[in-house]
């Protein structure tokens, strides 16, 4: 009887389901690639402007009004529409900045009388870059303090002359003694020059040769060098009469030590900081710094050479914002930045030594003028060949070079808003709009050490914001990258071994019924919010550990020792009972050995502190007491244990294998004795080498102290706390993936190994683990990615200090924590904002590189596993 054939055909619903699944998988995969690429593209889009060069535009040259006497100073308003110049005959000239057209010439006015001051020749003048303050030294030995600035007001349309009411937007015209401009909002903005000076202060009967001033609030300090060779420091306090509104100046005069060099007076006088130092500089390049902090006993702090090349002459000198960094230009075109640093070898009265911290790119022509920014550490230098160069002093980079006028530049300035450059030469004004972009950011400032103001040398520092206007941004990425790697290293060092061993035990030794309960429980740990772990780490665990540091350190060694000891003691149980209790061996060891190890470490902690840490571990870690012996033992004991185990495996075990033992119990006793003696040898070897390194006398390695490297001063929130808590954060992830990888190893491999006479442990270590290597490696890499990108635990438990120390008892700062802390305070589009996006891009690339390398290694492991 013929069997009827059955027509085999896949149902339409199954086929449609396959097609839909294939398309969903394809779209999902493509979508993932597009999403990751879009994230990278967006980060790069925000970061890219950081590295664009500065640029200028709308450069033009205009003639300045003719002056009856030499010009002392020129100033321009923030909008670049009106300017002023002051000449030696105390005549103030007001002109249009864009065309040079003369608006008004008038003598200086006194603030109280509103009348012109008595005409006296100005022999010295000082003007502030970041304020309208000015100090004028006169030929009659007096000084006038005041200000020359700008006043902005808005004029009602009805009060504007009819001829100007139809002024196009953006156009300007002269109105009274100022410039009126039609803004985009249709308003009439009037810019005028506001110059007011106090009554003269008698300083000397001789003309004032040099002068400089520092003003803050109602107080000011000026220093003057007179024609008769006296250097005087005067403190001036303004007091306003509440009845008459009259301002009365109260002065205090202090004589400073001074003597001319080779009969020549200095060419420059400068007050630094808040007036605590006076710097005198001669044309030869020699300088003298006078410490004026103690007004009752000022003294010469140091003599120095401000020009580096012996053949050069000093031609220009100016302070940067904050007046703590001084720019020095010479006749050979070299420009250097000087500021004070402290050091143990400094032998000055104030413990500060001026150093040439930055050498800017040299020009072939002499430096003839210097102008500093009022907002940042930009400086504009003018040269004898008519060129100007814009520098960022911190990064030592030249941003812009322009051929301004072709004649020697006599004055250079940067606009108040850092958006315009000015240069004066041959009675002509050159100006240009410019966009500095982000001059504080460069590859060198991000990744290389930089010599910041007041620092003793070049360092990697992260400090993106400060509380003063003269703050110098410090954008060293190395501490943040280092902190990220440090956090990852200590977290993986603690969490990865525990997770892998737990996965191995659950897969190969745990009863399936227990595994079905334990695995979901561990996986539930992954759902715990990281902010909760961070809170517990920073506010509970950190405070708890701080009081029991010796016990914690001891527990890290006693717990593994007691677990291994328990394993060797287990072998002493008779064979009959061992078979009966075999499934309980790991629970018994874990439930008994771990608590016993903790109790042992807790009890030995005080003794360990006395023997190895001089009785007080906190002071010992700080280097106040004791030697480095205990630190060497901490570092060498794990290495000594590994080395001892290797030696036992290479030399002792083969000898024991050749020996005949009459019973299993005797072999167990021999193994126990071998473990105890090996542990003692490891400890003694670590102590012996530690003693040799610490008390080696004249030996090559004698007298070394590792404190300050991997161990050092204890800080409450440190890498130990982070490693412990982050370990618990990554254990569930690594455990789950690793256990799945081990469980998927074919059972026939296990059966073949057991059938060949291998033990269960040998089968697990030599067969199952190699077969699952690719999955185990993937588990570790996923945990690594979790540790690298963690934010809340790092934010709450690290102390957030951007330092570069491997000390496990010290804090650090990671890229992710920096982004979380500082992004809410960063204005959109600002330098700070884009640098934080650069931190995000760096974290993205770090993760991408690690994952790519991990995938390559995983595929290699997988290929080897398939060959088994």
Short mmCIF file of N, CA, C and O in Angstrom, two decimals, residues 672-738:
data_model
loop_
_atom_site.label_atom_id
_atom_site.label_comp_id
_atom_site.label_asym_id
_atom_site.label_seq_id
_atom_site.Cartn_x
_atom_site.Cartn_y
_atom_site.Cartn_z
N UNK A 672 48.79 20.18 53.95
CA UNK A 672 48.50 21.22 54.94
C UNK A 672 49.79 21.84 55.46
O UNK A 672 49.91 23.07 55.57
N UNK A 673 50.76 20.98 55.78
CA UNK A 673 52.04 21.49 56.25
C UNK A 673 52.73 22.31 55.17
O UNK A 673 53.35 23.36 55.45
N UNK A 674 52.64 21.85 53.92
CA UNK A 674 53.23 22.60 52.80
C UNK A 674 52.62 23.99 52.69
O UNK A 674 53.33 24.99 52.47
N UNK A 675 51.30 24.08 52.85
CA UNK A 675 50.62 25.38 52.75
C UNK A 675 51.05 26.31 53.89
O UNK A 675 51.33 27.49 53.67
N UNK A 676 51.09 25.77 55.11
CA UNK A 676 51.46 26.61 56.25
C UNK A 676 52.89 27.09 56.12
O UNK A 676 53.20 28.27 56.31
N UNK A 677 53.80 26.17 55.78
CA UNK A 677 55.20 26.57 55.61
C UNK A 677 55.37 27.55 54.44
O UNK A 677 56.14 28.50 54.51
N UNK A 678 54.65 27.29 53.33
CA UNK A 678 54.73 28.20 52.20
C UNK A 678 54.23 29.59 52.55
O UNK A 678 54.82 30.60 52.13
N UNK A 679 53.15 29.67 53.33
CA UNK A 679 52.63 30.97 53.76
C UNK A 679 53.65 31.68 54.65
O UNK A 679 53.88 32.90 54.52
N UNK A 680 54.27 30.92 55.55
CA UNK A 680 55.29 31.52 56.41
C UNK A 680 56.48 32.01 55.59
O UNK A 680 57.02 33.10 55.82
N UNK A 681 56.90 31.21 54.60
CA UNK A 681 58.02 31.61 53.74
C UNK A 681 57.66 32.88 52.96
O UNK A 681 58.49 33.79 52.81
N UNK A 682 56.43 32.94 52.44
CA UNK A 682 56.01 34.13 51.69
C UNK A 682 56.04 35.36 52.57
O UNK A 682 56.52 36.43 52.15
N UNK A 683 55.54 35.24 53.80
CA UNK A 683 55.54 36.38 54.72
C UNK A 683 56.96 36.79 55.08
O UNK A 683 57.30 37.99 55.07
N UNK A 684 57.80 35.82 55.40
CA UNK A 684 59.17 36.12 55.77
C UNK A 684 59.94 36.72 54.60
O UNK A 684 60.77 37.63 54.78
N UNK A 685 59.69 36.21 53.40
CA UNK A 685 60.37 36.76 52.22
C UNK A 685 59.96 38.21 51.98
O UNK A 685 60.81 39.07 51.69
N UNK A 686 58.67 38.49 52.11
CA UNK A 686 58.20 39.87 51.95
C UNK A 686 58.81 40.78 53.00
O UNK A 686 59.24 41.91 52.71
N UNK A 687 58.86 40.31 54.24
CA UNK A 687 59.44 41.12 55.31
C UNK A 687 60.94 41.30 55.11
O UNK A 687 61.49 42.38 55.38
N UNK A 688 61.63 40.24 54.65
CA UNK A 688 63.06 40.36 54.44
C UNK A 688 63.41 41.35 53.34
O UNK A 688 64.29 42.20 53.51
N UNK A 689 62.72 41.25 52.23
CA UNK A 689 62.97 42.19 51.14
C UNK A 689 62.58 43.61 51.56
O UNK A 689 63.27 44.58 51.22
N UNK A 690 61.50 43.74 52.31
CA UNK A 690 61.07 45.06 52.79
C UNK A 690 62.12 45.66 53.70
O UNK A 690 62.42 46.86 53.61
N UNK A 691 62.66 44.86 54.60
CA UNK A 691 63.72 45.36 55.48
C UNK A 691 64.95 45.76 54.68
O UNK A 691 65.61 46.77 54.98
N UNK A 692 65.27 44.99 53.65
CA UNK A 692 66.42 45.31 52.81
C UNK A 692 66.21 46.64 52.09
O UNK A 692 67.12 47.48 52.02
N UNK A 693 65.02 46.86 51.56
CA UNK A 693 64.74 48.10 50.84
C UNK A 693 64.66 49.29 51.78
O UNK A 693 64.97 50.42 51.39
N UNK A 694 64.22 49.06 53.03
CA UNK A 694 64.04 50.17 53.96
C UNK A 694 65.32 50.50 54.71
O UNK A 694 65.62 51.68 54.93
N UNK A 695 66.08 49.47 55.10
CA UNK A 695 67.28 49.70 55.91
C UNK A 695 68.49 49.12 55.20
O UNK A 695 69.28 48.38 55.78
N UNK A 696 68.67 49.44 53.94
CA UNK A 696 69.74 48.84 53.17
C UNK A 696 71.08 49.51 53.34
O UNK A 696 72.04 49.12 52.67
N UNK A 697 71.15 50.54 54.16
CA UNK A 697 72.44 51.22 54.38
C UNK A 697 72.97 51.84 53.12
O UNK A 697 72.29 52.64 52.46
N UNK A 698 74.16 51.47 52.75
CA UNK A 698 74.79 52.03 51.55
C UNK A 698 74.51 51.21 50.30
O UNK A 698 75.13 51.43 49.28
N UNK A 699 73.63 50.23 50.40
CA UNK A 699 73.32 49.41 49.24
C UNK A 699 72.60 50.24 48.20
O UNK A 699 72.04 51.30 48.46
N UNK A 700 72.54 49.71 47.02
CA UNK A 700 71.98 50.47 45.89
C UNK A 700 70.53 50.83 46.12
O UNK A 700 70.08 51.90 45.74
N UNK A 701 69.75 49.92 46.76
CA UNK A 701 68.33 50.18 46.94
C UNK A 701 68.00 50.52 48.39
O UNK A 701 66.86 50.41 48.80
N UNK A 702 68.96 50.88 49.17
CA UNK A 702 68.70 51.13 50.58
C UNK A 702 67.98 52.43 50.82
O UNK A 702 68.15 53.42 50.11
N UNK A 703 67.15 52.45 51.86
CA UNK A 703 66.51 53.67 52.30
C UNK A 703 65.33 54.12 51.49
O UNK A 703 64.96 55.29 51.53
N UNK A 704 64.70 53.23 50.74
CA UNK A 704 63.55 53.60 49.92
C UNK A 704 62.28 53.58 50.76
O UNK A 704 62.09 52.71 51.61
N UNK A 705 61.39 54.53 50.50
CA UNK A 705 60.12 54.62 51.22
C UNK A 705 59.01 54.78 50.18
O UNK A 705 58.95 55.81 49.50
N UNK A 706 58.16 53.78 50.02
CA UNK A 706 57.12 53.87 48.97
C UNK A 706 55.93 54.73 49.35
O UNK A 706 55.02 54.87 48.54
N UNK A 707 55.92 55.26 50.55
CA UNK A 707 54.79 56.12 50.91
C UNK A 707 54.78 57.35 50.00
O UNK A 707 55.79 57.99 49.77
N UNK A 708 53.61 57.67 49.52
CA UNK A 708 53.47 58.72 48.53
C UNK A 708 53.26 58.18 47.13
O UNK A 708 53.05 58.94 46.19
N UNK A 709 53.34 56.84 46.98
CA UNK A 709 53.09 56.23 45.67
C UNK A 709 51.76 55.47 45.72
O UNK A 709 50.71 56.06 45.57
N UNK A 710 51.84 54.15 45.96
CA UNK A 710 50.61 53.36 46.03
C UNK A 710 49.93 53.46 47.40
O UNK A 710 48.75 53.11 47.54
N UNK A 711 50.66 53.88 48.40
CA UNK A 711 50.09 54.17 49.72
C UNK A 711 50.56 55.56 50.11
O UNK A 711 51.64 56.01 49.72
N UNK A 712 49.75 56.24 50.89
CA UNK A 712 50.08 57.61 51.30
C UNK A 712 49.04 58.13 52.25
O UNK A 712 48.29 57.38 52.87
N UNK A 713 48.98 59.45 52.34
CA UNK A 713 48.06 60.10 53.28
C UNK A 713 46.64 59.61 53.08
O UNK A 713 46.14 59.52 51.95
N UNK A 714 45.99 59.32 54.20
CA UNK A 714 44.64 58.77 54.15
C UNK A 714 43.62 59.91 54.03
O UNK A 714 43.63 60.85 54.81
N UNK A 715 42.77 59.80 53.03
CA UNK A 715 41.64 60.70 52.84
C UNK A 715 40.36 59.88 52.98
O UNK A 715 40.30 58.74 52.49
N UNK A 716 39.36 60.44 53.63
CA UNK A 716 38.17 59.63 53.96
C UNK A 716 37.53 59.03 52.71
O UNK A 716 37.18 57.84 52.68
N UNK A 717 37.35 59.81 51.68
CA UNK A 717 36.76 59.30 50.44
C UNK A 717 37.89 59.01 49.47
O UNK A 717 38.50 59.93 48.93
N UNK A 718 38.14 57.75 49.24
CA UNK A 718 39.34 57.36 48.53
C UNK A 718 39.06 56.21 47.58
O UNK A 718 37.93 55.73 47.45
N UNK A 719 40.13 55.76 46.91
CA UNK A 719 40.00 54.69 45.91
C UNK A 719 39.61 53.36 46.54
O UNK A 719 38.97 52.53 45.88
N UNK A 720 40.00 53.13 47.79
CA UNK A 720 39.62 51.88 48.46
C UNK A 720 38.11 51.78 48.60
O UNK A 720 37.50 50.74 48.32
N UNK A 721 37.47 52.89 49.01
CA UNK A 721 36.01 52.91 49.16
C UNK A 721 35.34 52.75 47.81
O UNK A 721 34.38 51.99 47.64
N UNK A 722 35.85 53.48 46.82
CA UNK A 722 35.27 53.41 45.48
C UNK A 722 35.42 52.01 44.89
O UNK A 722 34.48 51.46 44.31
N UNK A 723 36.61 51.42 45.04
CA UNK A 723 36.82 50.08 44.52
C UNK A 723 35.89 49.07 45.15
O UNK A 723 35.33 48.19 44.47
N UNK A 724 35.69 49.18 46.46
CA UNK A 724 34.81 48.25 47.16
C UNK A 724 33.36 48.40 46.69
O UNK A 724 32.70 47.40 46.34
N UNK A 725 32.86 49.64 46.63
CA UNK A 725 31.46 49.84 46.25
C UNK A 725 31.24 49.64 44.75
O UNK A 725 30.22 49.08 44.34
N UNK A 726 32.18 50.10 43.93
CA UNK A 726 32.04 49.87 42.49
C UNK A 726 32.15 48.38 42.17
O UNK A 726 31.56 47.89 41.21
N UNK A 727 32.92 47.65 42.99
CA UNK A 727 32.97 46.21 42.80
C UNK A 727 31.60 45.58 42.92
O UNK A 727 31.22 44.73 42.10
N UNK A 728 30.84 46.01 43.90
CA UNK A 728 29.48 45.48 44.05
C UNK A 728 28.57 45.94 42.92
O UNK A 728 27.58 45.27 42.60
N UNK A 729 28.89 47.08 42.30
CA UNK A 729 28.07 47.55 41.18
C UNK A 729 28.31 46.73 39.92
O UNK A 729 27.39 46.54 39.11
N UNK A 730 29.55 46.26 39.73
CA UNK A 730 29.86 45.53 38.50
C UNK A 730 29.78 44.02 38.67
O UNK A 730 29.76 43.30 37.67
N UNK A 731 29.76 43.53 39.90
CA UNK A 731 29.71 42.08 40.13
C UNK A 731 28.48 41.44 39.47
O UNK A 731 28.61 40.40 38.80
N UNK A 732 27.26 41.99 39.63
CA UNK A 732 26.10 41.33 38.99
C UNK A 732 26.23 41.20 37.48
O UNK A 732 25.85 40.17 36.90
N UNK A 733 26.78 42.23 36.82
CA UNK A 733 26.90 42.19 35.36
C UNK A 733 27.91 41.13 34.94
O UNK A 733 27.64 40.30 34.07
N UNK A 734 29.08 41.17 35.55
CA UNK A 734 30.12 40.20 35.19
C UNK A 734 29.66 38.78 35.54
O UNK A 734 29.85 37.84 34.75
N UNK A 735 29.05 38.63 36.70
CA UNK A 735 28.61 37.30 37.14
C UNK A 735 27.59 36.70 36.17
O UNK A 735 27.70 35.54 35.77
N UNK A 736 26.60 37.48 35.78
CA UNK A 736 25.54 36.96 34.92
C UNK A 736 26.09 36.50 33.58
O UNK A 736 25.81 35.38 33.11
N UNK A 737 26.89 37.35 32.93
CA UNK A 737 27.43 36.99 31.61
C UNK A 737 28.41 35.83 31.72
O UNK A 737 28.41 34.91 30.88
N UNK A 738 29.25 35.86 32.75
CA UNK A 738 30.23 34.79 32.90
C UNK A 738 29.56 33.46 33.20
O UNK A 738 29.95 32.40 32.66
#
